[in-house]
């Protein structure tokens, strides 16, 4: 998987082998989901930190 911002519904593994390559561990999966949800990084909505 590229480090560029993934696009939801477009950039996803299409085979089981591709899934295993993209997400060899839980941390890789979390990183992918974080990039989808917060492409510019997470910012606290309360303190903007």
PDB file of C-alpha atoms in Angstrom:
ATOM      1  CA  UNK A   1       0.000   0.000   0.000  1.00  0.00           C
ATOM      2  CA  UNK A   2       1.180   3.463  -0.861  1.00  0.00           C
ATOM      3  CA  UNK A   3       1.689   6.114   1.818  1.00  0.00           C
ATOM      4  CA  UNK A   4      -0.415   8.550  -0.236  1.00  0.00           C
ATOM      5  CA  UNK A   5      -3.916   9.279   0.987  1.00  0.00           C
ATOM      6  CA  UNK A   6      -6.199   6.324   0.215  1.00  0.00           C
ATOM      7  CA  UNK A   7      -9.641   7.010  -1.237  1.00  0.00           C
ATOM      8  CA  UNK A   8     -12.535   5.267   0.497  1.00  0.00           C
ATOM      9  CA  UNK A   9     -14.361   2.840  -1.782  1.00  0.00           C
ATOM     10  CA  UNK A  10     -11.562   2.993  -4.353  1.00  0.00           C
ATOM     11  CA  UNK A  11      -8.268   2.096  -2.663  1.00  0.00           C
ATOM     12  CA  UNK A  12      -8.741  -1.239  -0.989  1.00  0.00           C
ATOM     13  CA  UNK A  13      -7.325  -4.731  -1.404  1.00  0.00           C
ATOM     14  CA  UNK A  14      -9.271  -6.762  -3.953  1.00  0.00           C
ATOM     15  CA  UNK A  15      -7.977 -10.246  -3.141  1.00  0.00           C
ATOM     16  CA  UNK A  16      -7.149 -12.128   0.034  1.00  0.00           C
ATOM     17  CA  UNK A  17      -3.469 -12.094  -0.888  1.00  0.00           C
ATOM     18  CA  UNK A  18      -3.546  -8.340  -1.511  1.00  0.00           C
ATOM     19  CA  UNK A  19      -5.273  -7.884   1.866  1.00  0.00           C
ATOM     20  CA  UNK A  20      -2.499  -9.840   3.573  1.00  0.00           C
ATOM     21  CA  UNK A  21       0.141  -7.783   1.752  1.00  0.00           C
ATOM     22  CA  UNK A  22      -1.488  -4.461   2.671  1.00  0.00           C
ATOM     23  CA  UNK A  23      -2.271  -5.414   6.267  1.00  0.00           C
ATOM     24  CA  UNK A  24       0.388  -7.786   7.602  1.00  0.00           C
ATOM     25  CA  UNK A  25      -0.550  -6.768  11.160  1.00  0.00           C
ATOM     26  CA  UNK A  26      -3.131  -4.800  13.130  1.00  0.00           C
ATOM     27  CA  UNK A  27      -1.005  -1.644  13.146  1.00  0.00           C
ATOM     28  CA  UNK A  28      -0.960  -1.504   9.337  1.00  0.00           C
ATOM     29  CA  UNK A  29      -4.751  -1.779   9.277  1.00  0.00           C
ATOM     30  CA  UNK A  30      -5.165   0.960  11.901  1.00  0.00           C
ATOM     31  CA  UNK A  31      -2.798   3.243   9.958  1.00  0.00           C
ATOM     32  CA  UNK A  32      -4.860   2.741   6.780  1.00  0.00           C
ATOM     33  CA  UNK A  33      -8.136   3.494   8.580  1.00  0.00           C
ATOM     34  CA  UNK A  34      -6.633   6.590  10.228  1.00  0.00           C
ATOM     35  CA  UNK A  35      -5.531   7.886   6.812  1.00  0.00           C
ATOM     36  CA  UNK A  36      -9.058   7.407   5.494  1.00  0.00           C
ATOM     37  CA  UNK A  37     -10.673   9.157   8.460  1.00  0.00           C
ATOM     38  CA  UNK A  38      -8.100  11.888   9.144  1.00  0.00           C
ATOM     39  CA  UNK A  39      -6.042  12.485   5.965  1.00  0.00           C
ATOM     40  CA  UNK A  40      -4.373  15.567   7.486  1.00  0.00           C
ATOM     41  CA  UNK A  41      -3.863  13.879  10.860  1.00  0.00           C
ATOM     42  CA  UNK A  42      -6.105  13.915  13.911  1.00  0.00           C
ATOM     43  CA  UNK A  43      -6.901  17.237  15.555  1.00  0.00           C
ATOM     44  CA  UNK A  44      -8.784  17.392  18.840  1.00  0.00           C
ATOM     45  CA  UNK A  45     -12.120  19.155  18.256  1.00  0.00           C
ATOM     46  CA  UNK A  46     -12.000  20.622  21.776  1.00  0.00           C
ATOM     47  CA  UNK A  47      -8.488  22.048  22.009  1.00  0.00           C
ATOM     48  CA  UNK A  48      -7.309  21.899  18.357  1.00  0.00           C
ATOM     49  CA  UNK A  49      -4.281  19.973  19.626  1.00  0.00           C
TER      50      UNK A  49
END
